[in-house]
Short mmCIF file of C-alpha atoms in Angstrom, two decimals:
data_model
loop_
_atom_site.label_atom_id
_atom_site.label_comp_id
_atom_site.label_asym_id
_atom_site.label_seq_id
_atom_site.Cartn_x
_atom_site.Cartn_y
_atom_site.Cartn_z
CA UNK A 705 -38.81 -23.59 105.35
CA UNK A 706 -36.36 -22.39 103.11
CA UNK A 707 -33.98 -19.45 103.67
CA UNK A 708 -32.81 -17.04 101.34
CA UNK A 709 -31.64 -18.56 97.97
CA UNK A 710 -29.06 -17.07 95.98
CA UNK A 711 -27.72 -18.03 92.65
CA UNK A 712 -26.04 -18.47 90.94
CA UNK A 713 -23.71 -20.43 93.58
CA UNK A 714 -20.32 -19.22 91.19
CA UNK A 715 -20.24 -17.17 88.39
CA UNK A 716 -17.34 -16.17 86.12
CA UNK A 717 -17.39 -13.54 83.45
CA UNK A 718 -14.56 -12.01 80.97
CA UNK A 719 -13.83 -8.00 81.66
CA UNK A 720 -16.19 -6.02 80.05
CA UNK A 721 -19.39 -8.41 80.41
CA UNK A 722 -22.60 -8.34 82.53
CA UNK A 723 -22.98 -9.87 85.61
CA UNK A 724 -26.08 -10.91 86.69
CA UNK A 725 -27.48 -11.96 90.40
CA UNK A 726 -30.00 -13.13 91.62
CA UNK A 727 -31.65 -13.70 95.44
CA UNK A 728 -34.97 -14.42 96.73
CA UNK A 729 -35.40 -14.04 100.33
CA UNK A 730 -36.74 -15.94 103.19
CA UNK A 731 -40.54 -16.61 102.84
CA UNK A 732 -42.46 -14.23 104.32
CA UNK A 733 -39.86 -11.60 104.25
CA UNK A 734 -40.14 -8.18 101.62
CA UNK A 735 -37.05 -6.43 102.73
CA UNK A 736 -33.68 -7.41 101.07
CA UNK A 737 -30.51 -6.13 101.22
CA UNK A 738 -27.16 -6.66 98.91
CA UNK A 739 -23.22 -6.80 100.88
CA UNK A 740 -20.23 -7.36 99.28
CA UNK A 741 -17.23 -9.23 100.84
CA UNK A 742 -13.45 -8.96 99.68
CA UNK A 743 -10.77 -11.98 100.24
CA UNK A 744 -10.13 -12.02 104.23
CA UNK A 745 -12.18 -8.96 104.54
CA UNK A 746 -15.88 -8.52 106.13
CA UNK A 747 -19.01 -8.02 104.60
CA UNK A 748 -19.63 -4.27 103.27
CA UNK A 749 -23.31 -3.11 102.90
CA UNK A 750 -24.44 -1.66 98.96
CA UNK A 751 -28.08 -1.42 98.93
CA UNK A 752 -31.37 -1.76 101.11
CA UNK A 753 -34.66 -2.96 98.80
CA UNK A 754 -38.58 -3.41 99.32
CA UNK A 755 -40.48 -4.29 96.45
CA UNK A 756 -40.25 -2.31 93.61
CA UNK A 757 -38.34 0.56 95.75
CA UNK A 758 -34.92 1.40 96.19
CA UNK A 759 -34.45 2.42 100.03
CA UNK A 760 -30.99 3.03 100.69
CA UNK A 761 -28.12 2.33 97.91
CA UNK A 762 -25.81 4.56 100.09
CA UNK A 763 -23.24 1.57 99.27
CA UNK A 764 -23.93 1.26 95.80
CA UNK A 765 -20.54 2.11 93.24
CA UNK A 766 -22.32 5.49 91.05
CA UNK A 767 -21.54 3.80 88.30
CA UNK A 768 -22.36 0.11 86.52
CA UNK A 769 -23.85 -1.59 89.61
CA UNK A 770 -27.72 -1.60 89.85
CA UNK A 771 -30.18 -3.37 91.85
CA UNK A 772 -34.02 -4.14 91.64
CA UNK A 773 -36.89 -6.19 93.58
CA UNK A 774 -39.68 -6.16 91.01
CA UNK A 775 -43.15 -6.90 92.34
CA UNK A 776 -42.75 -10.80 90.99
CA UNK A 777 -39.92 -12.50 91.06
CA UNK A 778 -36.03 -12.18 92.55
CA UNK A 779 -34.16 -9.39 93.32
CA UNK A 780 -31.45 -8.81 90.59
CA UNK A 781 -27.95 -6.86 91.07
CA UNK A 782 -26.41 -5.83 88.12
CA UNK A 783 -22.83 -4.87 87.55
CA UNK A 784 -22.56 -3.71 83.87
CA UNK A 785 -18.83 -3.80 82.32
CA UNK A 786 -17.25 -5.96 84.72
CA UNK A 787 -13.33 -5.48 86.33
CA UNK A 788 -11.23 -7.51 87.56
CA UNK A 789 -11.93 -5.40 91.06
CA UNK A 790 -15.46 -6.63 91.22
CA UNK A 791 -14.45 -9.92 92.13
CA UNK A 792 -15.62 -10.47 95.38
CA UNK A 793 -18.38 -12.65 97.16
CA UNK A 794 -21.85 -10.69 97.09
CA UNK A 795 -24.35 -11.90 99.64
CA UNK A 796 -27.84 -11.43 99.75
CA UNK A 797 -30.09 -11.07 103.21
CA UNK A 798 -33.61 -10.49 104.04
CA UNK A 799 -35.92 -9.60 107.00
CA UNK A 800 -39.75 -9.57 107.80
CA UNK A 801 -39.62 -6.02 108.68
CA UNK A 802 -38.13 -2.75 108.31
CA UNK A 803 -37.82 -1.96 112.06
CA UNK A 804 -34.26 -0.92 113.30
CA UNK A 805 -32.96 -3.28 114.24
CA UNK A 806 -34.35 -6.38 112.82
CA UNK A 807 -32.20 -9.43 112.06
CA UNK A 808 -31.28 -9.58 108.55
CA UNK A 809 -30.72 -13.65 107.74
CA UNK A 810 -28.16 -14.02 104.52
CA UNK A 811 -28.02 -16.48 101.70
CA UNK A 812 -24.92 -18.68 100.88
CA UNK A 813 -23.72 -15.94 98.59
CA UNK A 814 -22.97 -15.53 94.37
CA UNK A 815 -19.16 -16.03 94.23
CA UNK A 816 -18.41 -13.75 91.29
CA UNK A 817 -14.94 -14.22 89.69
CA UNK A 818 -13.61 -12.11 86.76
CA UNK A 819 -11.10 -13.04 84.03
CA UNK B 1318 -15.20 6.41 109.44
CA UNK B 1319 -16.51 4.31 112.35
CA UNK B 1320 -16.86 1.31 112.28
CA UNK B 1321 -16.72 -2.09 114.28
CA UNK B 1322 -13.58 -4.26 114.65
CA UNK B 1323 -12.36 -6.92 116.57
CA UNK B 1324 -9.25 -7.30 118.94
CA UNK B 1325 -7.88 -10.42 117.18
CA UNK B 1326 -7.82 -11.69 114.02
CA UNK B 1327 -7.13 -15.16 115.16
CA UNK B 1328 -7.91 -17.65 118.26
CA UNK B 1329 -7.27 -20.95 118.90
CA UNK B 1330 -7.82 -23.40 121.77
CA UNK B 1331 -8.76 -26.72 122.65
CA UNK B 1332 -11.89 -28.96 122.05
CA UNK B 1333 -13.97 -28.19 125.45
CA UNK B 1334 -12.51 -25.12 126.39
CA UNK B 1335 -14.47 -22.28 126.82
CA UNK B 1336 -13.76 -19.71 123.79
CA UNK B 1337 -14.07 -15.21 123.96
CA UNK B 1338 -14.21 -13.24 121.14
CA UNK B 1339 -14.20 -9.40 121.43
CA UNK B 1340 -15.10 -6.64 118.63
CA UNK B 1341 -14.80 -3.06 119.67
CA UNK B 1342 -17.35 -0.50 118.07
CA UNK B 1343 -17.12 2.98 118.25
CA UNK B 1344 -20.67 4.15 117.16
CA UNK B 1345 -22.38 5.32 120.42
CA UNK B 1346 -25.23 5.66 118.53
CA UNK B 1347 -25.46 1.87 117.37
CA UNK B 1348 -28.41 0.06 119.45
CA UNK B 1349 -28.34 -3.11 117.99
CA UNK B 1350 -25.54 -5.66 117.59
CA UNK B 1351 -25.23 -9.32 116.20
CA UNK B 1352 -22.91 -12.11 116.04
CA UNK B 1353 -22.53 -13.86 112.88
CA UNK B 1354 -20.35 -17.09 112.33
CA UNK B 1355 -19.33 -17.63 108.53
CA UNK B 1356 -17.96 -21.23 107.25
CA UNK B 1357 -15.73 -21.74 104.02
CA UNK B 1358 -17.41 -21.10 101.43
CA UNK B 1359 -20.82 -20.40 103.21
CA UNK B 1360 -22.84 -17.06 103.93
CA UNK B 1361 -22.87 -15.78 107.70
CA UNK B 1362 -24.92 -17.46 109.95
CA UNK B 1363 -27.06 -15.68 112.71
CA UNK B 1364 -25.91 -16.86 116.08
CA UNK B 1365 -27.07 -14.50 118.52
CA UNK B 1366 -28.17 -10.48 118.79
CA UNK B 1367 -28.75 -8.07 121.57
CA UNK B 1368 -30.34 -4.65 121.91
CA UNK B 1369 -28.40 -1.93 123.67
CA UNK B 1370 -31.60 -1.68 126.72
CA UNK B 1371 -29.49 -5.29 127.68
CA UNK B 1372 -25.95 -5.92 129.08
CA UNK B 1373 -26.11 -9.77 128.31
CA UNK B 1374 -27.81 -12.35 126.29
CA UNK B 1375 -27.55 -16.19 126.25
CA UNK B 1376 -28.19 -18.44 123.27
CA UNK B 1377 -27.60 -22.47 123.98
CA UNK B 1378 -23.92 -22.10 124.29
CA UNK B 1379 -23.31 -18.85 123.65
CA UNK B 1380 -23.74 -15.56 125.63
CA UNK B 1381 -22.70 -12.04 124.20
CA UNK B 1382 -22.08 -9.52 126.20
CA UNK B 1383 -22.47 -5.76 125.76
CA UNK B 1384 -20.38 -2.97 127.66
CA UNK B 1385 -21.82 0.01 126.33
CA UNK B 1386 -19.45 2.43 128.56
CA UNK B 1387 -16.45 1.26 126.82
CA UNK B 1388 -17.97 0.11 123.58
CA UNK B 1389 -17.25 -3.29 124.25
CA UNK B 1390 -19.23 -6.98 122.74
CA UNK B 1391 -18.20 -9.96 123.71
CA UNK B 1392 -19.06 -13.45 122.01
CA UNK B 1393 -18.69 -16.44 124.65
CA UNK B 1394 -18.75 -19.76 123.30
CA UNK B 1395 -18.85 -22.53 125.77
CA UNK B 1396 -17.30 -26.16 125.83
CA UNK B 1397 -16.13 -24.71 122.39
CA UNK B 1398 -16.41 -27.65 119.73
CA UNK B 1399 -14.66 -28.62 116.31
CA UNK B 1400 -17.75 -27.96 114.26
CA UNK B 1401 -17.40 -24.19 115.95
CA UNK B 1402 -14.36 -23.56 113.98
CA UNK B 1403 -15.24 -20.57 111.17
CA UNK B 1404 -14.87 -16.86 110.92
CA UNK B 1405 -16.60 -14.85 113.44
CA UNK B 1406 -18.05 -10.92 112.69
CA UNK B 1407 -19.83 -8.90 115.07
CA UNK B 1408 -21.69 -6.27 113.24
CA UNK B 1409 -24.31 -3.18 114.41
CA UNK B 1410 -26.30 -1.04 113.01
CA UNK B 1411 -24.44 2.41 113.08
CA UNK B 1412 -26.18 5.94 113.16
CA UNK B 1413 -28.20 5.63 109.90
CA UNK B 1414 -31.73 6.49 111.03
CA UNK B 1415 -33.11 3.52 109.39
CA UNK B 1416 -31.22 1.35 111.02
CA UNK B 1417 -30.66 -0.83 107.66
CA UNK B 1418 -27.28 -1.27 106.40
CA UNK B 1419 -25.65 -3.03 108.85
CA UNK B 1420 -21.27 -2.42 109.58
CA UNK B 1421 -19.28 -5.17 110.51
CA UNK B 1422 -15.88 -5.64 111.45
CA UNK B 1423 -13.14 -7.89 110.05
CA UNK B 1424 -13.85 -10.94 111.45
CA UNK B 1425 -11.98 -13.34 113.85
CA UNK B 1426 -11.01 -16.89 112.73
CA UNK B 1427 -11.61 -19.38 115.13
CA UNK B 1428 -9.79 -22.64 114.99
CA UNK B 1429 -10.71 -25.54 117.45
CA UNK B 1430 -7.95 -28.22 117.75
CA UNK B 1431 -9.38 -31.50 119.33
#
């Protein structure tokens, strides 16, 4: 019964490069959502995803970070041109439902570190 | 903004003791909250939730309680342990109509001593 898998676990990329993430939720679950957590800070919501359908990216940056949940596979967040400011642990989470109010179980997170 | 905090960033006690974490929030139109614990190095674990229809909820050690007249949640942890020790967040689920992106607050670090 696994949960939600991230990976990878650590990544580190020069300024300027792509990062790429990756998460597959919880079996059984099609809703997935992306947070992003700063040093001694809590976790900050970026974007809400069914498949193939971008719900809410109300915390989405306008500009280099992207997400997708294609009909096969993981869903991906992007961040294009990286900056030293994206560092940060990015956590993925699923639930079975879309229901307000429905716990949202989270993976052990992509600890993204740029040089 | 609103958004959900927590009275103190810190709290220690003893092995056995009984241990209280509070997080203020000050969306009144938040109806669901959740606990989360979060280890070094780990993502946050789900440790307990409770709908705004309730006033109090117990897990196997753990009871939150919600005061929804002074936007209060409480975590209770009882006969507190070393393996409890880890960052605490309380987090809800604001006024967006889905109900989605969930807000949480800063986080309390719990240290157990035994």
């Amino acid at each position: 019964n696994a949960g939600v898998m991230q990976n990878p676990r650590h990544l580190v990329r020069r300024r300027g490069q792509e990062a790429r993430l990756r998460c597959s939720p919880m079996k059984g679950h099609s809703h997935v959502y992306w947070y992003r957590q700063l040093p001694e800070e809590g976790l900050k919501f970026m974007v809400y995803l069914q498949k193939e359908n971008i719900i809410d990216e109300s915390g989405m940056p306008k500009e280099r970070f992207s997400a997708e949940f294609p009909k096969e596979g993981p869903s991906i967040l992007r961040i294009q041109q990286v900056v030293r400011g994206d560092s940060a642990a990015y956590f993925c989470a699923s639930s079975p439902t879309k229901v307000r109010g429905d716990t949202q179980y989270f993976g052990p997170g992509t600890r993204l570190t740029v040089l | 903004g609103e958004s959900v905090g927590l009275h103190l960033p810190t709290l220690s006690v003893q092995e056995g003791d009984n241990s209280i974490i509070n997080c203020a929030y000050s969306n009144s139109a938040s109806d669901y909250f959740i606990w989360y614990k979060q280890e070094s190095g780990k993502g946050p674990q789900f440790i307990i939730d409770i709908r705004s229809n309730m006033d109090k909820r117990q897990g196997q050690r753990v009871t939150v309680l919600l005061n929804k007249t002074v936007k209060h949640l409480s975590l209770q942890i009882a006969a507190t342990q070393p393996g409890d020790s880890a960052v605490y967040f309380c987090a809800e689920n604001g006024a967006n109509q889905a109900g989605t992106a969930l807000i949480f607050g800063k986080g309390t670090t719990l240290s157990v001593s035994s």
